PDB file of C-alpha atoms in Angstrom:
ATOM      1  CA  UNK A   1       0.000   0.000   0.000  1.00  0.00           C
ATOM      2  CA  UNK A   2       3.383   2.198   0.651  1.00  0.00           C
ATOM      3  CA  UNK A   3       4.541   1.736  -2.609  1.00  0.00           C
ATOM      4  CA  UNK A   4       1.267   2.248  -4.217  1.00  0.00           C
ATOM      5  CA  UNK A   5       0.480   5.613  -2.730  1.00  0.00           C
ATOM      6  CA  UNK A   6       4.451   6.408  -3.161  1.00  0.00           C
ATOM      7  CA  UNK A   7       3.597   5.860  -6.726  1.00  0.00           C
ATOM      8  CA  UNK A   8       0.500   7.844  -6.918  1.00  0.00           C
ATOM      9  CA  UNK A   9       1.299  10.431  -5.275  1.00  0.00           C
ATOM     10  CA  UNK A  10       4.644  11.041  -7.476  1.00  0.00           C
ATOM     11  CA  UNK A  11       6.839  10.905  -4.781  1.00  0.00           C
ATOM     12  CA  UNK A  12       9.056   8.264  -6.658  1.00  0.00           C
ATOM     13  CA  UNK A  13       9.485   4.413  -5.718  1.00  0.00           C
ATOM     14  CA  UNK A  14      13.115   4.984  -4.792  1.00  0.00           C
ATOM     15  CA  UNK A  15      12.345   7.135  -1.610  1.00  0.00           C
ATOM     16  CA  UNK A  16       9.930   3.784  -0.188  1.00  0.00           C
ATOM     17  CA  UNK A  17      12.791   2.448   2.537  1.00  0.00           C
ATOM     18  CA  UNK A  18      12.051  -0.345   4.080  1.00  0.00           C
ATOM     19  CA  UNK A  19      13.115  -1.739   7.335  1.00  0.00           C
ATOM     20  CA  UNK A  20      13.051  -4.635   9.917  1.00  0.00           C
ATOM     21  CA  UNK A  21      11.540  -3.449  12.913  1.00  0.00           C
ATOM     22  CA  UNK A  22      13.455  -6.230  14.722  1.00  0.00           C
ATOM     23  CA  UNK A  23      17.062  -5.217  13.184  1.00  0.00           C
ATOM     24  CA  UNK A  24      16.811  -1.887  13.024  1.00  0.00           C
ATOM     25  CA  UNK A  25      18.593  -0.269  15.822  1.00  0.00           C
ATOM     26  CA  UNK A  26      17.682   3.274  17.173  1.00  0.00           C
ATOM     27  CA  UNK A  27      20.604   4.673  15.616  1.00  0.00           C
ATOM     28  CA  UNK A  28      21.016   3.403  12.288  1.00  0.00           C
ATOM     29  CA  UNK A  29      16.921   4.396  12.208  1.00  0.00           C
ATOM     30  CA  UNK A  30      18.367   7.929  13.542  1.00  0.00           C
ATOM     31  CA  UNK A  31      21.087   7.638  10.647  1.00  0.00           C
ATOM     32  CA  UNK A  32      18.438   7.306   7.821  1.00  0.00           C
ATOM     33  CA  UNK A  33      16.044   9.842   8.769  1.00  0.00           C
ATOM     34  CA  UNK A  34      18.892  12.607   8.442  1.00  0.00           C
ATOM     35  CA  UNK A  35      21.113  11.092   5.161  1.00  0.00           C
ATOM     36  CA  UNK A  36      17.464  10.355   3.501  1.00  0.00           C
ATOM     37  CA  UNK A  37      15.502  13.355   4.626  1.00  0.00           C
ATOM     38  CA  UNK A  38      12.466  11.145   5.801  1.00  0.00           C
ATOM     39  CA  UNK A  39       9.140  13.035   6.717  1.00  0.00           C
ATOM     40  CA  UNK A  40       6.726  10.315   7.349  1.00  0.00           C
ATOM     41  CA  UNK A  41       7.466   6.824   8.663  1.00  0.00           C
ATOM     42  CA  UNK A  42       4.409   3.984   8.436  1.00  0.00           C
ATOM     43  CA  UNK A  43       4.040   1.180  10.619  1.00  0.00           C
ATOM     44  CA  UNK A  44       1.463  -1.546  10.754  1.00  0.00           C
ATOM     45  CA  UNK A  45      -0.716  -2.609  13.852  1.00  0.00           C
ATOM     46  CA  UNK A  46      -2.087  -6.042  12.797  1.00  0.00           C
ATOM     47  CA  UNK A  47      -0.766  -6.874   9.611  1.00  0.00           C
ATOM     48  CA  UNK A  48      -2.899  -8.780   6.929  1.00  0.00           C
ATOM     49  CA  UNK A  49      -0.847 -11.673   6.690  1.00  0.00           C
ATOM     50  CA  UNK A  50      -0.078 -12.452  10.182  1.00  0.00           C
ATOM     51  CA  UNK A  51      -1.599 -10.112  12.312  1.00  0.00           C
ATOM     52  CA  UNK A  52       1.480  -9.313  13.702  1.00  0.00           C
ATOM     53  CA  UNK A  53       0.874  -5.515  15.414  1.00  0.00           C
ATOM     54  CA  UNK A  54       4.622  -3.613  15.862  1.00  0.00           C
ATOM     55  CA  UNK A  55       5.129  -1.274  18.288  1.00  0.00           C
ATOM     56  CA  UNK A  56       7.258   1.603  17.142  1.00  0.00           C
ATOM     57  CA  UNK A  57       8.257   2.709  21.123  1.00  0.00           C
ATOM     58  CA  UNK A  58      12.033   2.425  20.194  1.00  0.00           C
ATOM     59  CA  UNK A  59      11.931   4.573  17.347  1.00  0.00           C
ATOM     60  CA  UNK A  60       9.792   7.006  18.994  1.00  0.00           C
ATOM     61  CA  UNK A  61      11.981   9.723  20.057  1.00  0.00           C
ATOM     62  CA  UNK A  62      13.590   9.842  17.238  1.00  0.00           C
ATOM     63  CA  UNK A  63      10.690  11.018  15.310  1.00  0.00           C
ATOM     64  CA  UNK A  64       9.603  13.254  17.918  1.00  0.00           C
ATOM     65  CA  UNK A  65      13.554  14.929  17.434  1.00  0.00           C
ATOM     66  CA  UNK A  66      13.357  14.751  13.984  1.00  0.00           C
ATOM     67  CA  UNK A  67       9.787  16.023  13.382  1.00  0.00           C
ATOM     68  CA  UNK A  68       8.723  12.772  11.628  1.00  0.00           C
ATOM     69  CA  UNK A  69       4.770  12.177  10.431  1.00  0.00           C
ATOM     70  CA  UNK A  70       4.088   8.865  12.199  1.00  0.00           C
ATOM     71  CA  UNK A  71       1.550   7.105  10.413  1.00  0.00           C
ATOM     72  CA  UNK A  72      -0.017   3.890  11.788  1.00  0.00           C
ATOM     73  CA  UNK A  73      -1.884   1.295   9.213  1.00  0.00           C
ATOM     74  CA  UNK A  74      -4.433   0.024  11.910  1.00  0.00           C
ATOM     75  CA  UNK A  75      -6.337  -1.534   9.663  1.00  0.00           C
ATOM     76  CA  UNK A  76      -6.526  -4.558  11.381  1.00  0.00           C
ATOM     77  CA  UNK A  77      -5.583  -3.929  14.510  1.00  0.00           C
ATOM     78  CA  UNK A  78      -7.739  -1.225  15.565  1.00  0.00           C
ATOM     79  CA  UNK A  79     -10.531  -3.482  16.049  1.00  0.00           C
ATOM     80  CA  UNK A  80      -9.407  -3.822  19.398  1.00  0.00           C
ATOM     81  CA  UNK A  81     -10.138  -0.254  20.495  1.00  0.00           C
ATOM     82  CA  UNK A  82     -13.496  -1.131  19.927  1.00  0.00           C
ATOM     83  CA  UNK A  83     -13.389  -3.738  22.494  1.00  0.00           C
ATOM     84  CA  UNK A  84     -12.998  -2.948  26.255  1.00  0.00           C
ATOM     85  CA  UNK A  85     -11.543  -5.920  27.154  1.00  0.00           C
ATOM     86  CA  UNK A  86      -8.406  -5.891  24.540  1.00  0.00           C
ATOM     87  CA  UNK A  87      -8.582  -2.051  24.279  1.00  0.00           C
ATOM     88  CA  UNK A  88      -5.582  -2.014  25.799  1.00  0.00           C
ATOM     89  CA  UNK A  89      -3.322  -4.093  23.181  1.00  0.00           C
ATOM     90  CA  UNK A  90      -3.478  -0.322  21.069  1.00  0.00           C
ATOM     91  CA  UNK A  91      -2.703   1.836  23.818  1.00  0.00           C
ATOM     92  CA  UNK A  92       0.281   2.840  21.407  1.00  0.00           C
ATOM     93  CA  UNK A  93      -2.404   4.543  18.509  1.00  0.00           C
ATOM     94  CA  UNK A  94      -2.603   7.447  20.674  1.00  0.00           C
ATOM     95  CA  UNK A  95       0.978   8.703  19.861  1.00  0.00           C
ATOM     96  CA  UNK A  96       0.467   7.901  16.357  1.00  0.00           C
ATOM     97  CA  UNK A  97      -0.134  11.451  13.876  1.00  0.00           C
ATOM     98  CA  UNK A  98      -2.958   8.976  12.174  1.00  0.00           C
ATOM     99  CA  UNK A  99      -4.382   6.186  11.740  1.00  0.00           C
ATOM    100  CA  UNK A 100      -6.324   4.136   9.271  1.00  0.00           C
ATOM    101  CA  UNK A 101      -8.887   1.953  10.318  1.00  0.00           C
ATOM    102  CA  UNK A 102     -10.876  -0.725   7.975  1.00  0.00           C
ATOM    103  CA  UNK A 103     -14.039  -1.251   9.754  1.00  0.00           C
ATOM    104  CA  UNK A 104     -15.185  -4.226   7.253  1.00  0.00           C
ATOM    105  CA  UNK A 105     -12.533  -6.251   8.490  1.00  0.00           C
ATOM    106  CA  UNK A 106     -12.952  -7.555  11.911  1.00  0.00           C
ATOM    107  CA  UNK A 107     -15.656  -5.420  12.671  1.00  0.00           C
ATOM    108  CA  UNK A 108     -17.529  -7.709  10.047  1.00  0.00           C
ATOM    109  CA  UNK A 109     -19.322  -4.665   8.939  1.00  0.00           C
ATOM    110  CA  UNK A 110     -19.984  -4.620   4.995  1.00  0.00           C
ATOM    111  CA  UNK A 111     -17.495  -2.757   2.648  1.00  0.00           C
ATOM    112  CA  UNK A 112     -16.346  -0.143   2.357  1.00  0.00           C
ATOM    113  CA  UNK A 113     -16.175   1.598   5.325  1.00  0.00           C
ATOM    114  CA  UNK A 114     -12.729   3.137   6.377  1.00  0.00           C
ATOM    115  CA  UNK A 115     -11.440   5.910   7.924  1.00  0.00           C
ATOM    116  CA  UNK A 116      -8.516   7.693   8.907  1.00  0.00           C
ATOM    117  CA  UNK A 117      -8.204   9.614  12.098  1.00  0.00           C
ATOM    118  CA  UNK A 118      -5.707  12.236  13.131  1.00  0.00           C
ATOM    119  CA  UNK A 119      -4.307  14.113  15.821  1.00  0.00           C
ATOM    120  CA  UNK A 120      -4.726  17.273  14.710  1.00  0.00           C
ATOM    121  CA  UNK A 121      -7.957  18.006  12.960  1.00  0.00           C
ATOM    122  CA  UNK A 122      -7.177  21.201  11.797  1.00  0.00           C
ATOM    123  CA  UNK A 123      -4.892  19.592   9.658  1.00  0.00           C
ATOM    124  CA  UNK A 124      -7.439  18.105   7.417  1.00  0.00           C
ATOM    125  CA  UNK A 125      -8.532  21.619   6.491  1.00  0.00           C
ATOM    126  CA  UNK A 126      -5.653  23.327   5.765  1.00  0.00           C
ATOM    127  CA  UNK A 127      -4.273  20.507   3.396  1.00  0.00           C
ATOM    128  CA  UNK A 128      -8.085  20.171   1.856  1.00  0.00           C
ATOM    129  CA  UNK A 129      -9.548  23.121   1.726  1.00  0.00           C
ATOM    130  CA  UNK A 130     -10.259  24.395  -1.575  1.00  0.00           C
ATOM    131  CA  UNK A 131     -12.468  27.019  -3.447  1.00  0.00           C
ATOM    132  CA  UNK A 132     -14.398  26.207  -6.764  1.00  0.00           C
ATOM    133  CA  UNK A 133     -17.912  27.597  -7.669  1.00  0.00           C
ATOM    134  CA  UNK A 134     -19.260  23.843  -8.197  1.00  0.00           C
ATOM    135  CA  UNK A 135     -18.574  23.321  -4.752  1.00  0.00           C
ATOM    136  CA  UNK A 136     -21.012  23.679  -2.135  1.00  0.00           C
ATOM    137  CA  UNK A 137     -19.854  25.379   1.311  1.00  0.00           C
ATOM    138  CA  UNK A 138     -22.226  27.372   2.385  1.00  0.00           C
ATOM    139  CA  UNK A 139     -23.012  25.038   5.452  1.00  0.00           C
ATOM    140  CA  UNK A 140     -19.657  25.176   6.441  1.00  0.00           C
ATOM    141  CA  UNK A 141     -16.898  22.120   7.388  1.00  0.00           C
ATOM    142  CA  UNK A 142     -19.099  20.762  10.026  1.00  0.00           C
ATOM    143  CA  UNK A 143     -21.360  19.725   7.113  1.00  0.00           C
ATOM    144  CA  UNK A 144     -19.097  19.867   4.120  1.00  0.00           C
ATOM    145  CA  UNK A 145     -16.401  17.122   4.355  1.00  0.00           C
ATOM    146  CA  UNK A 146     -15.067  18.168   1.024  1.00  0.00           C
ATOM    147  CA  UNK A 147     -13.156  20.788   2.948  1.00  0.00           C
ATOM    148  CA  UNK A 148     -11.276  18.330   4.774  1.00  0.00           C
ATOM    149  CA  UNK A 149     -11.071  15.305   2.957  1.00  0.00           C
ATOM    150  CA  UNK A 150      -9.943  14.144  -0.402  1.00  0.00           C
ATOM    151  CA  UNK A 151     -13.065  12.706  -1.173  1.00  0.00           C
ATOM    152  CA  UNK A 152     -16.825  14.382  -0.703  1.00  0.00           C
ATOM    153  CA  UNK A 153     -19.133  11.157  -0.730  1.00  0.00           C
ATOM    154  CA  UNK A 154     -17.829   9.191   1.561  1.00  0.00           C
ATOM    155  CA  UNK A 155     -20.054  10.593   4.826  1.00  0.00           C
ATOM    156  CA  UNK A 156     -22.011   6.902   4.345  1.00  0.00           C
ATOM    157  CA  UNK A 157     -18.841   5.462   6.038  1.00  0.00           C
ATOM    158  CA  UNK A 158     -19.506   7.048   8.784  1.00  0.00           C
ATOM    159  CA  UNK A 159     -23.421   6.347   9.133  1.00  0.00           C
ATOM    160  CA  UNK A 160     -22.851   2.902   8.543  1.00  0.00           C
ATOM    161  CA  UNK A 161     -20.458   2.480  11.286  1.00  0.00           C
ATOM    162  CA  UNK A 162     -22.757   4.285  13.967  1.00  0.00           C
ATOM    163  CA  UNK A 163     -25.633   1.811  12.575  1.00  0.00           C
ATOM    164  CA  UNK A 164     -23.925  -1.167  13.165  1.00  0.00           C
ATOM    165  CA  UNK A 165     -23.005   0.151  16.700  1.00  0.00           C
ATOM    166  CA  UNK A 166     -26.601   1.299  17.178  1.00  0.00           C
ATOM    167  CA  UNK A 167     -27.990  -1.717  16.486  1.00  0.00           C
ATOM    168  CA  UNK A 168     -25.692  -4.433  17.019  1.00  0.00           C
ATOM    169  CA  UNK A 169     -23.276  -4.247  19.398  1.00  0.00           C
ATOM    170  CA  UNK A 170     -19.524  -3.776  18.054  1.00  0.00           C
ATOM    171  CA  UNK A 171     -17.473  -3.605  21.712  1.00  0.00           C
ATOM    172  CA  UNK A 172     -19.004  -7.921  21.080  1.00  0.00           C
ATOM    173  CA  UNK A 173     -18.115  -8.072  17.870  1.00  0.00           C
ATOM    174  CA  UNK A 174     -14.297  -7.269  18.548  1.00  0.00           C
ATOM    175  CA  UNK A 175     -14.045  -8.830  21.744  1.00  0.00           C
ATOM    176  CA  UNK A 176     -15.583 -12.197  19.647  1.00  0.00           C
ATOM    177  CA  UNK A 177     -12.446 -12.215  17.359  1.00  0.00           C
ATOM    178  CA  UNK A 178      -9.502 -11.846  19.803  1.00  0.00           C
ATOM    179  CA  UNK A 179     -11.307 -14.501  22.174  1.00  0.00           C
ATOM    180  CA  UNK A 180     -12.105 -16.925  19.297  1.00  0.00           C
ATOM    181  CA  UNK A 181      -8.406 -16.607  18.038  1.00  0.00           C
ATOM    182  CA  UNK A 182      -6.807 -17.276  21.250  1.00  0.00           C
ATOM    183  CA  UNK A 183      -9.090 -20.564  22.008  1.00  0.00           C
ATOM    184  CA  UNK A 184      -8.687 -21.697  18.394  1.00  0.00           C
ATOM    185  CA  UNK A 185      -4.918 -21.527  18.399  1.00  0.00           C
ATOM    186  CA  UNK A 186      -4.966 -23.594  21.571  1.00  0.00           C
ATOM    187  CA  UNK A 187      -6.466 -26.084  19.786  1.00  0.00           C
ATOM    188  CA  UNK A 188      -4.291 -25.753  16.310  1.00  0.00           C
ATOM    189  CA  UNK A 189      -1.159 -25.914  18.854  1.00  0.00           C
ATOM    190  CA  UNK A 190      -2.280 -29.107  20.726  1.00  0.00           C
ATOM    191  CA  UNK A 191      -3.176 -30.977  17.392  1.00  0.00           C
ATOM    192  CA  UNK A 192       0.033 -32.630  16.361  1.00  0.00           C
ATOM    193  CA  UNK A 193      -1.466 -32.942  13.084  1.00  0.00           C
ATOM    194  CA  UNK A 194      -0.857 -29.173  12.348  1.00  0.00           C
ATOM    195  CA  UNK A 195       2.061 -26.649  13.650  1.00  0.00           C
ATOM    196  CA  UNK A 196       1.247 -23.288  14.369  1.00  0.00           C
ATOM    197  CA  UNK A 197       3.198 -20.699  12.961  1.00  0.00           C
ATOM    198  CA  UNK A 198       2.912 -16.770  15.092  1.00  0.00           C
ATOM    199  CA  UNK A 199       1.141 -17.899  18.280  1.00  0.00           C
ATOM    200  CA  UNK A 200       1.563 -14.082  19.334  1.00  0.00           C
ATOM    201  CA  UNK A 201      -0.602 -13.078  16.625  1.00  0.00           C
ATOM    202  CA  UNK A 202      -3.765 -12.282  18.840  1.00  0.00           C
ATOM    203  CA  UNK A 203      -6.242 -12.059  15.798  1.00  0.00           C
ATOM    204  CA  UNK A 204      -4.763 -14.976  12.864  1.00  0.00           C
ATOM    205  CA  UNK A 205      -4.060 -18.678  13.103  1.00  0.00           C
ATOM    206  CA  UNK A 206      -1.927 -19.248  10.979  1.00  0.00           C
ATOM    207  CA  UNK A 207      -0.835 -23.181  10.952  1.00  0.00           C
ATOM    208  CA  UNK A 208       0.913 -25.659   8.686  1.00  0.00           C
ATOM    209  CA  UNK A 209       0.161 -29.407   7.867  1.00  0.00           C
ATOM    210  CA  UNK A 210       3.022 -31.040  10.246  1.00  0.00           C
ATOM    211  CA  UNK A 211       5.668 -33.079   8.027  1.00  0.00           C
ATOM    212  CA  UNK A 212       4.453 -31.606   4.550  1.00  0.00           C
ATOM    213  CA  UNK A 213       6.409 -28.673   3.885  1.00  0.00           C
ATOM    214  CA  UNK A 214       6.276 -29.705   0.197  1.00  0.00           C
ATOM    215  CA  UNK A 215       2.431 -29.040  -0.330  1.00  0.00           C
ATOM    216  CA  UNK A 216       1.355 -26.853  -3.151  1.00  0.00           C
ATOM    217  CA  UNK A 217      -1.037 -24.582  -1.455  1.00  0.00           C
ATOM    218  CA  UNK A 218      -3.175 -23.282  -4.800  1.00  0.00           C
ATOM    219  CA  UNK A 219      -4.082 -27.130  -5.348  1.00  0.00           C
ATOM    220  CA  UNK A 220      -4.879 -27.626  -1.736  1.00  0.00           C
ATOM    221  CA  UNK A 221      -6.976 -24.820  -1.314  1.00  0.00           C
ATOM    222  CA  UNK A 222      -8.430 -25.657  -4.828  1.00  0.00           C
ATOM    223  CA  UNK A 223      -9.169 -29.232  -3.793  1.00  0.00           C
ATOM    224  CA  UNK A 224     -11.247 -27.599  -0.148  1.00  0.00           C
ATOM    225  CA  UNK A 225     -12.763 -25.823  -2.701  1.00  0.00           C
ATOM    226  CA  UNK A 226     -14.206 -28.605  -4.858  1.00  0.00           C
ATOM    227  CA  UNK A 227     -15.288 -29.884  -1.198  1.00  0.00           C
ATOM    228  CA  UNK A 228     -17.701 -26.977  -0.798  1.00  0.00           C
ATOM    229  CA  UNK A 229     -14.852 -25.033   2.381  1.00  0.00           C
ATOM    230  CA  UNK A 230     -13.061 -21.863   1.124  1.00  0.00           C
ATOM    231  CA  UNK A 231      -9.467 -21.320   3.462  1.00  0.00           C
ATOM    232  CA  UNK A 232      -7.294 -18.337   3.330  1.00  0.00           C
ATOM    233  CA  UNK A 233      -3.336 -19.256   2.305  1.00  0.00           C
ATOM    234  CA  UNK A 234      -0.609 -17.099   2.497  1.00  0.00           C
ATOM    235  CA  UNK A 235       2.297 -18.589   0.427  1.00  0.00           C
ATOM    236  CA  UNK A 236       3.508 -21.452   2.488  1.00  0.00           C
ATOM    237  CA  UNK A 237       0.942 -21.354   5.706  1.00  0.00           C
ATOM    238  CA  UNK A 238      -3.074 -21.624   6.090  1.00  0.00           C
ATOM    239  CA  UNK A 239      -4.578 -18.590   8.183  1.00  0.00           C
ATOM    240  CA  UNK A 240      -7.961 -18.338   9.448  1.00  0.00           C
ATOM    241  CA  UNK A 241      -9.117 -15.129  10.867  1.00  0.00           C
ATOM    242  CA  UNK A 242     -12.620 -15.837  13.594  1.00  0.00           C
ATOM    243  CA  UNK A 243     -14.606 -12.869  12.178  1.00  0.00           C
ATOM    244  CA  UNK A 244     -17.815 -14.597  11.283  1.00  0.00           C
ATOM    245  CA  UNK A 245     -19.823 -15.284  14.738  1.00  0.00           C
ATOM    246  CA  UNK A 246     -21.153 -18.651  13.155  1.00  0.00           C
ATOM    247  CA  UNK A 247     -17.144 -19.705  12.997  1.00  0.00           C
ATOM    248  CA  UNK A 248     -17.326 -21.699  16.329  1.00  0.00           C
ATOM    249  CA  UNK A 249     -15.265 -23.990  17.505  1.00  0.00           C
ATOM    250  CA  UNK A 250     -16.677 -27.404  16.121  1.00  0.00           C
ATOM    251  CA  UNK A 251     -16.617 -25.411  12.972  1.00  0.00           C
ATOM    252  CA  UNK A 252     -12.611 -25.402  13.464  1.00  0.00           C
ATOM    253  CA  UNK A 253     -12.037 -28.969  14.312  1.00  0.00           C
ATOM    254  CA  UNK A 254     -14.242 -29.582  11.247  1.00  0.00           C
ATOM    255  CA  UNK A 255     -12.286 -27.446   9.114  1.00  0.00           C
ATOM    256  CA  UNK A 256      -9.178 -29.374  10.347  1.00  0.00           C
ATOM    257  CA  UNK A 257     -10.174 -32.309   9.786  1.00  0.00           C
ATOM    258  CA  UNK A 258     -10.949 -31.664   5.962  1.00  0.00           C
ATOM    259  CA  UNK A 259      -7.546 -30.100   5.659  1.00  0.00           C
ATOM    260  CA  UNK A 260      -5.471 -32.488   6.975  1.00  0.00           C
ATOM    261  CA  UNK A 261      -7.750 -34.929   4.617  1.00  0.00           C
ATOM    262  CA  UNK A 262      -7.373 -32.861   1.465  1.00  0.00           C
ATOM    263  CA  UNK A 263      -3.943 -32.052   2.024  1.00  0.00           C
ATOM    264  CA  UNK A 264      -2.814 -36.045   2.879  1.00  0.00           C
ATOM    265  CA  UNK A 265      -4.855 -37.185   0.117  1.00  0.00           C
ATOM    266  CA  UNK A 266      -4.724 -34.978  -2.958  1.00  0.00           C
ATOM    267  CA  UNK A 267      -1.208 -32.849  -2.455  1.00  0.00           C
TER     268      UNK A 267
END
């Protein structure tokens, strides 16, 4: 998504550095925000693949020093602010500049309904505001999002997000996902037919078929497929994510079953 919006924007593919959170030291991070002149750093809170959510507390003072945008792509992981038991696990969004949130994901509300959420609102307006006859601002920015956002039609996001709340109840919904991942990988991680890969991942389970590290993962997922059972793959691994409320537990072992089956039989 870096690279994407690196391209664009017009900002060139060449300034996109990337770097291992676990590697990078505090200085050599230091080192390439003043040889590279970088403004904005992104990091990811719940990642798609993994879920993996990195804290960026050991680079923080260097951005602070430096004056560094610190964007956070909380896509995933934000879902947790929603709940009041796991709130906690994004304490570390409130240092962020901004955020992005995808509400469709764990949320399970229907797409699209994103948003991004910053610390300073008065930014919005002075990078958005703009004057044009065609546009409408007599009711000012309280109504009038096209003077703070890229986009004008996009207020539905919003509604749709306060329905779901209003009607269903989304503190549940969230709090359903991080307590249906952590039983699940329990039971992925005492099956010794499977070995589970990121047990600190508190919203995937991600697992492999013990012993068969030479399966072809499009055929096996092809062959579920052909059973009537769709299941997410990520290159070399199987990941589930619990979003679906009807995703129980005997569902899993289920779901298990026909992998280790498909996988034993047709790969």
């Amino acid at each position: 998504a870096v690279v994407s919006t690196q391209s664009t924007g017009g900002l060139g593919l060449e300034n996109v550095i990337k770097l291992d959170y676990e590697t990078t030291s505090p200085e050599e991070f230091e080192r390439i925000v003043v040889e590279r002149g970088v403004f904005c750093v992104n990091s990811t809170f719940g990642t798609t693949s993994h879920g993996t959510m990195e804290s960026m507390a050991k680079f923080e003072e260097v951005m602070k020093r430096h004056g560094v945008w610190h964007h956070v792509d909380a896509c995933v992981g934000a879902a947790a602010l929603f709940s009041s038991k796991y709130r906690h696990l994004a304490t570390e969004l409130a240092r962020a500049d901004s955020i992005t949130v995808d509400c469709h994901k764990l949320l399970n509300i229907s797409m699209q309904c994103s948003c991004v959420l910053v610390r300073e609102g008065a930014l919005l307006n002075s990078s958005s505001t703009v004057t044009a006859p065609y546009l409408f601002h007599k009711y000012g920015n309280n109504v009038d999002i096209s003077q703070r956002s890229f986009q004008c039609g996009r207020r539905a996001d919003g509604f749709k997000l306060w329905f779901c709340d209003a009607v269903d109840d989304l503190d549940a919904q969230a709090t359903l996902v991080f307590d249906r991942a952590a039983e699940m990988k329990d039971i992925v991680a005492g099956d010794e037919r499977f070995t589970l890969l990121y047990p600190n991942s508190p919203t995937h389970i991600c697992f492999r078929v013990t012993g068969r590290e030479d399966i072809d993962y499009e055929t096996a997922v092809e062959g579920l497929r052909q059973r009537g059972s769709f299941i997410e793959y990520y290159v070399d691994y199987f990941r589930l994510v619990p979003v679906n409320p009807a995703f129980t537990v005997q569902v899993l072992k289920e779901v298990l079953d026909l992998i280790h089956d498909v996988v034993m039989t047709e790969c």
